[in-house]
Short mmCIF file of C-alpha atoms in Angstrom, two decimals:
data_model
loop_
_atom_site.label_atom_id
_atom_site.label_comp_id
_atom_site.label_asym_id
_atom_site.label_seq_id
_atom_site.Cartn_x
_atom_site.Cartn_y
_atom_site.Cartn_z
CA MET A 1 -11.09 -22.92 -10.70
CA ARG A 2 -12.31 -22.44 -14.26
CA LEU A 3 -9.42 -22.21 -16.69
CA ASP A 4 -10.71 -19.05 -18.39
CA LYS A 5 -11.11 -17.34 -15.00
CA LEU A 6 -7.57 -18.28 -14.00
CA LEU A 7 -6.05 -17.03 -17.26
CA SER A 8 -8.08 -13.83 -17.13
CA HIS A 9 -6.89 -13.26 -13.55
CA MET A 10 -3.31 -13.67 -14.76
CA GLY A 11 -3.75 -11.01 -17.43
CA TYR A 12 -4.11 -13.08 -20.59
CA GLY A 13 -7.25 -11.25 -21.67
CA THR A 14 -10.99 -11.21 -21.13
CA ARG A 15 -12.84 -14.52 -20.92
CA LYS A 16 -14.11 -13.94 -24.45
CA GLU A 17 -10.55 -13.36 -25.71
CA ILE A 18 -9.29 -16.43 -23.85
CA LYS A 19 -12.04 -18.57 -25.37
CA LYS A 20 -10.82 -17.60 -28.84
CA LEU A 21 -7.22 -18.22 -27.79
CA MET A 22 -7.99 -21.71 -26.57
CA LYS A 23 -9.67 -22.67 -29.81
CA GLN A 24 -6.27 -22.17 -31.45
CA GLY A 25 -4.91 -25.11 -29.43
CA VAL A 26 -2.17 -23.12 -27.69
CA VAL A 27 -3.31 -23.80 -24.10
CA LEU A 28 -2.05 -27.01 -22.48
CA VAL A 29 -2.85 -28.56 -19.10
CA ASP A 30 -0.42 -31.29 -18.04
CA GLY A 31 0.72 -31.55 -21.65
CA GLN A 32 -2.77 -31.95 -23.10
CA VAL A 33 -4.32 -29.36 -25.43
CA ILE A 34 -7.46 -27.90 -23.86
CA LYS A 35 -9.97 -26.07 -26.05
CA ASP A 36 -12.86 -25.91 -23.59
CA SER A 37 -12.49 -22.72 -21.56
CA SER A 38 -14.93 -23.93 -18.89
CA VAL A 39 -12.64 -26.78 -17.79
CA HIS A 40 -11.75 -26.68 -14.09
CA VAL A 41 -8.10 -26.91 -13.08
CA HIS A 42 -6.01 -27.01 -9.90
CA PRO A 43 -3.28 -24.38 -10.49
CA GLU A 44 -1.20 -25.56 -7.53
CA LYS A 45 -1.19 -29.18 -8.75
CA GLN A 46 -1.36 -28.98 -12.55
CA ARG A 47 1.03 -27.58 -15.15
CA ILE A 48 -0.59 -24.95 -17.35
CA GLU A 49 1.12 -23.61 -20.48
CA ILE A 50 0.36 -21.04 -23.17
CA TYR A 51 2.47 -21.00 -26.33
CA GLY A 52 4.86 -23.34 -24.53
CA GLU A 53 5.40 -20.99 -21.58
CA SER A 54 4.44 -22.05 -18.08
CA VAL A 55 1.71 -20.05 -16.34
CA GLN A 56 2.73 -19.34 -12.74
CA TYR A 57 -0.55 -18.75 -10.96
CA ARG A 58 -0.83 -16.67 -7.82
CA GLU A 59 -3.90 -15.31 -6.13
CA PHE A 60 -2.45 -12.29 -4.35
CA VAL A 61 0.18 -9.66 -5.08
CA TYR A 62 1.84 -7.37 -2.54
CA LEU A 63 3.61 -4.20 -3.67
CA MET A 64 5.58 -1.57 -1.78
CA MET A 65 5.39 1.85 -3.42
CA ASN A 66 7.14 5.09 -2.62
CA LYS A 67 4.12 7.23 -3.34
CA PRO A 68 5.07 10.54 -4.94
CA LYS A 69 3.39 13.89 -4.40
CA GLY A 70 0.63 14.81 -6.80
CA VAL A 71 -1.11 11.43 -7.06
CA ILE A 72 -4.01 10.21 -4.97
CA SER A 73 -4.38 6.97 -3.04
CA ALA A 74 -7.29 5.53 -5.00
CA THR A 75 -7.95 2.88 -7.62
CA GLU A 76 -9.47 5.27 -10.16
CA ASP A 77 -10.44 8.91 -10.55
CA LEU A 78 -11.93 10.89 -13.43
CA VAL A 79 -9.68 13.89 -12.81
CA GLU A 80 -6.66 13.02 -10.68
CA ARG A 81 -3.84 10.58 -11.39
CA THR A 82 -3.92 7.63 -8.98
CA VAL A 83 -1.25 5.32 -7.56
CA ILE A 84 -2.73 2.50 -9.66
CA ASP A 85 -1.99 4.56 -12.79
CA LEU A 86 1.71 4.23 -11.90
CA LEU A 87 1.65 0.42 -12.18
CA PRO A 88 2.35 -1.56 -15.36
CA GLU A 89 -0.55 -3.35 -17.00
CA GLU A 90 0.58 -6.77 -15.75
CA TYR A 91 -0.80 -5.95 -12.28
CA LEU A 92 -4.18 -4.61 -13.38
CA PRO A 93 -5.91 -8.00 -13.76
CA PHE A 94 -5.29 -8.59 -10.05
CA GLN A 95 -7.52 -5.60 -9.21
CA VAL A 96 -5.08 -4.23 -6.66
CA PHE A 97 -5.84 -1.30 -4.37
CA PRO A 98 -3.93 0.87 -1.87
CA VAL A 99 -4.02 -0.13 1.79
CA GLY A 100 -5.31 3.02 3.45
CA ARG A 101 -4.46 6.39 2.01
CA LEU A 102 -1.82 9.07 1.93
CA ASP A 103 -2.86 12.63 1.11
CA LYS A 104 -2.18 13.93 -2.39
CA ASP A 105 0.72 16.06 -1.15
CA THR A 106 2.14 13.33 1.12
CA GLU A 107 4.75 10.89 -0.11
CA GLY A 108 6.27 7.67 1.17
CA LEU A 109 5.41 4.09 1.99
CA LEU A 110 2.18 2.75 0.53
CA LEU A 111 1.22 -0.91 0.43
CA ILE A 112 -0.76 -1.99 -2.65
CA THR A 113 -2.40 -5.42 -2.77
CA ASN A 114 -5.55 -7.37 -3.60
CA ASP A 115 -5.56 -9.21 -0.27
CA GLY A 116 -8.71 -7.93 1.42
CA LYS A 117 -8.23 -9.91 4.61
CA LEU A 118 -4.73 -8.52 5.23
CA THR A 119 -5.94 -5.02 4.38
CA HIS A 120 -8.74 -5.28 6.93
CA GLU A 121 -6.32 -6.45 9.61
CA LEU A 122 -3.86 -3.64 8.94
CA LEU A 123 -6.52 -0.92 8.91
CA SER A 124 -8.63 -2.17 11.82
CA PRO A 125 -8.81 0.50 14.55
CA LYS A 126 -8.53 -2.31 17.12
CA LYS A 127 -5.07 -3.34 15.90
CA HIS A 128 -3.30 0.01 16.50
CA VAL A 129 -0.78 -0.67 13.73
CA PRO A 130 2.05 1.89 14.12
CA LYS A 131 2.76 4.30 11.27
CA THR A 132 5.91 6.43 11.31
CA TYR A 133 6.39 9.71 9.45
CA ILE A 134 9.17 12.20 8.83
CA ALA A 135 7.86 15.77 8.64
CA ASP A 136 9.18 19.27 8.06
CA VAL A 137 7.25 21.62 10.30
CA SER A 138 6.87 25.39 10.27
CA GLY A 139 7.52 26.36 13.87
CA VAL A 140 9.90 25.32 16.62
CA VAL A 141 8.92 21.91 17.97
CA THR A 142 9.68 21.72 21.69
CA GLN A 143 9.93 19.23 24.53
CA ASN A 144 6.50 20.45 25.62
CA ASP A 145 5.10 19.28 22.27
CA ILE A 146 6.65 15.86 22.90
CA HIS A 147 4.81 15.66 26.24
CA ILE A 148 1.52 16.76 24.66
CA PHE A 149 1.81 14.19 21.89
CA ARG A 150 2.72 11.51 24.42
CA ARG A 151 -0.51 12.19 26.34
CA GLY A 152 -2.73 12.48 23.26
CA VAL A 153 -3.64 15.54 21.22
CA THR A 154 -7.12 17.08 21.10
CA LEU A 155 -7.95 17.76 17.46
CA ASP A 156 -10.12 20.54 16.01
CA ASP A 157 -13.26 18.40 16.20
CA GLY A 158 -12.69 17.48 19.85
CA TYR A 159 -11.31 14.02 19.17
CA GLU A 160 -8.42 13.04 21.42
CA THR A 161 -5.78 10.97 19.67
CA LEU A 162 -4.05 7.95 21.13
CA PRO A 163 -0.63 8.66 22.68
CA SER A 164 2.04 9.04 20.01
CA GLU A 165 5.81 9.19 19.90
CA LEU A 166 7.31 12.48 18.73
CA ARG A 167 11.05 12.84 18.22
CA ILE A 168 12.83 16.07 17.29
CA LEU A 169 15.45 15.48 14.60
CA GLU A 170 16.50 19.04 13.83
CA VAL A 171 15.50 22.60 14.73
CA ASP A 172 16.52 25.77 12.89
CA GLU A 173 15.89 28.67 15.25
CA LEU A 174 16.68 31.20 12.51
CA THR A 175 14.05 30.01 10.04
CA ARG A 176 11.84 28.59 12.80
CA ARG A 177 11.61 25.26 11.02
CA SER A 178 11.79 21.80 12.57
CA ARG A 179 12.25 18.28 11.27
CA ILE A 180 10.59 15.56 13.31
CA GLU A 181 9.78 11.87 13.39
CA LEU A 182 6.32 10.89 14.56
CA THR A 183 4.77 7.47 15.21
CA ILE A 184 0.99 7.26 15.51
CA TYR A 185 -1.24 4.25 16.20
CA GLU A 186 -4.39 5.18 14.32
CA GLY A 187 -5.26 6.81 11.02
CA LYS A 188 -7.70 9.70 11.35
CA PHE A 189 -8.26 12.06 8.42
CA HIS A 190 -5.24 14.38 7.99
CA GLN A 191 -4.20 13.28 11.46
CA VAL A 192 -0.52 14.29 11.49
CA LYS A 193 -1.26 17.72 10.04
CA ARG A 194 -4.13 18.28 12.47
CA MET A 195 -2.01 17.21 15.45
CA PHE A 196 0.55 19.90 14.70
CA GLU A 197 -2.15 22.47 14.02
CA ALA A 198 -3.40 21.71 17.55
CA VAL A 199 -0.05 22.94 18.91
CA HIS A 200 -0.03 25.96 16.56
CA LYS A 201 2.40 24.63 13.97
CA LYS A 202 2.08 23.65 10.33
CA VAL A 203 3.35 20.57 8.47
CA VAL A 204 4.96 21.68 5.20
CA HIS A 205 6.26 18.29 4.05
CA LEU A 206 5.21 14.81 5.11
CA LYS A 207 6.62 11.39 4.27
CA ARG A 208 5.61 8.01 5.69
CA ILE A 209 8.60 5.75 6.28
CA SER A 210 7.04 2.70 7.95
CA MET A 211 3.79 0.86 8.59
CA GLY A 212 3.83 -1.94 11.11
CA PRO A 213 7.01 -3.97 10.46
CA LEU A 214 7.23 -2.71 6.87
CA THR A 215 9.89 -0.05 6.24
CA LEU A 216 10.20 2.00 3.05
CA ASP A 217 13.00 0.72 0.83
CA PRO A 218 15.52 3.61 0.56
CA GLU A 219 16.32 2.55 -3.01
CA LEU A 220 12.78 3.32 -4.16
CA TYR A 221 12.53 6.79 -5.68
CA PRO A 222 9.13 8.56 -5.56
CA GLY A 223 6.86 6.70 -7.97
CA ASP A 224 8.90 3.50 -7.86
CA PHE A 225 7.59 0.23 -6.48
CA ARG A 226 8.61 -3.38 -5.97
CA GLU A 227 7.03 -6.60 -4.74
CA LEU A 228 7.44 -7.46 -1.09
CA THR A 229 10.07 -10.01 -0.19
CA GLU A 230 8.98 -13.26 1.44
CA ASN A 231 10.45 -12.07 4.72
CA GLU A 232 8.58 -8.75 4.59
CA LEU A 233 5.32 -10.54 3.82
CA GLU A 234 5.82 -12.98 6.68
CA MET A 235 6.48 -10.12 9.10
CA LEU A 236 3.47 -8.21 7.83
CA LYS A 237 1.12 -11.15 8.15
CA GLY A 238 2.55 -12.01 11.54
CA ARG A 239 1.95 -8.45 12.72
CA SER A 240 -1.65 -8.41 11.49
CA THR A 241 -2.76 -11.59 13.28
#
């Protein structure tokens, strides 16, 4: 890999800026000053330093975010604030993106990465990766709804969903509100909301708590994020293969 490309990928500036930086003699490879930005290096085998600090190269980053309400699952938008806007600048050179999407008013687990292969595996309709949500619903959710969801729900456009697992957590007969947990195995547009509309109920709050083997860290407040642990990443990659 070209040295200027590597350093740019790690957030040390544009290639033009890195070229100027290298002319100052502050970039070392295996202890030798390198001023030619086009030099090729092996980041896994060679020691690279800038201003005496070691450059720890990595190709991919994997972040777990507790997406808050009011931001959209996109990399950029001219009007709306995106989940990428919530990240510090150190991650921007990696050109990360959200894996799938959560609606603007939906919160919860969102994976952010620059690993296209893993993203494709997780979002492939053939994989049926489970996604679990907690929802507050206007209306009394019943055992009959559980049976309907278990068979598959016919949506407003005639599409019949895959069987899903609906669990009633709490029902308030007085206010006619319910809290449920729902696991689905696909990701159609507004699917959870449309499934409840099909049984004449309305989702008023929605939060995703898991995707595949990945479970939302309860210590992450809305808007917070952290990198995946090695164990989480191993489980995720194992699930996607």
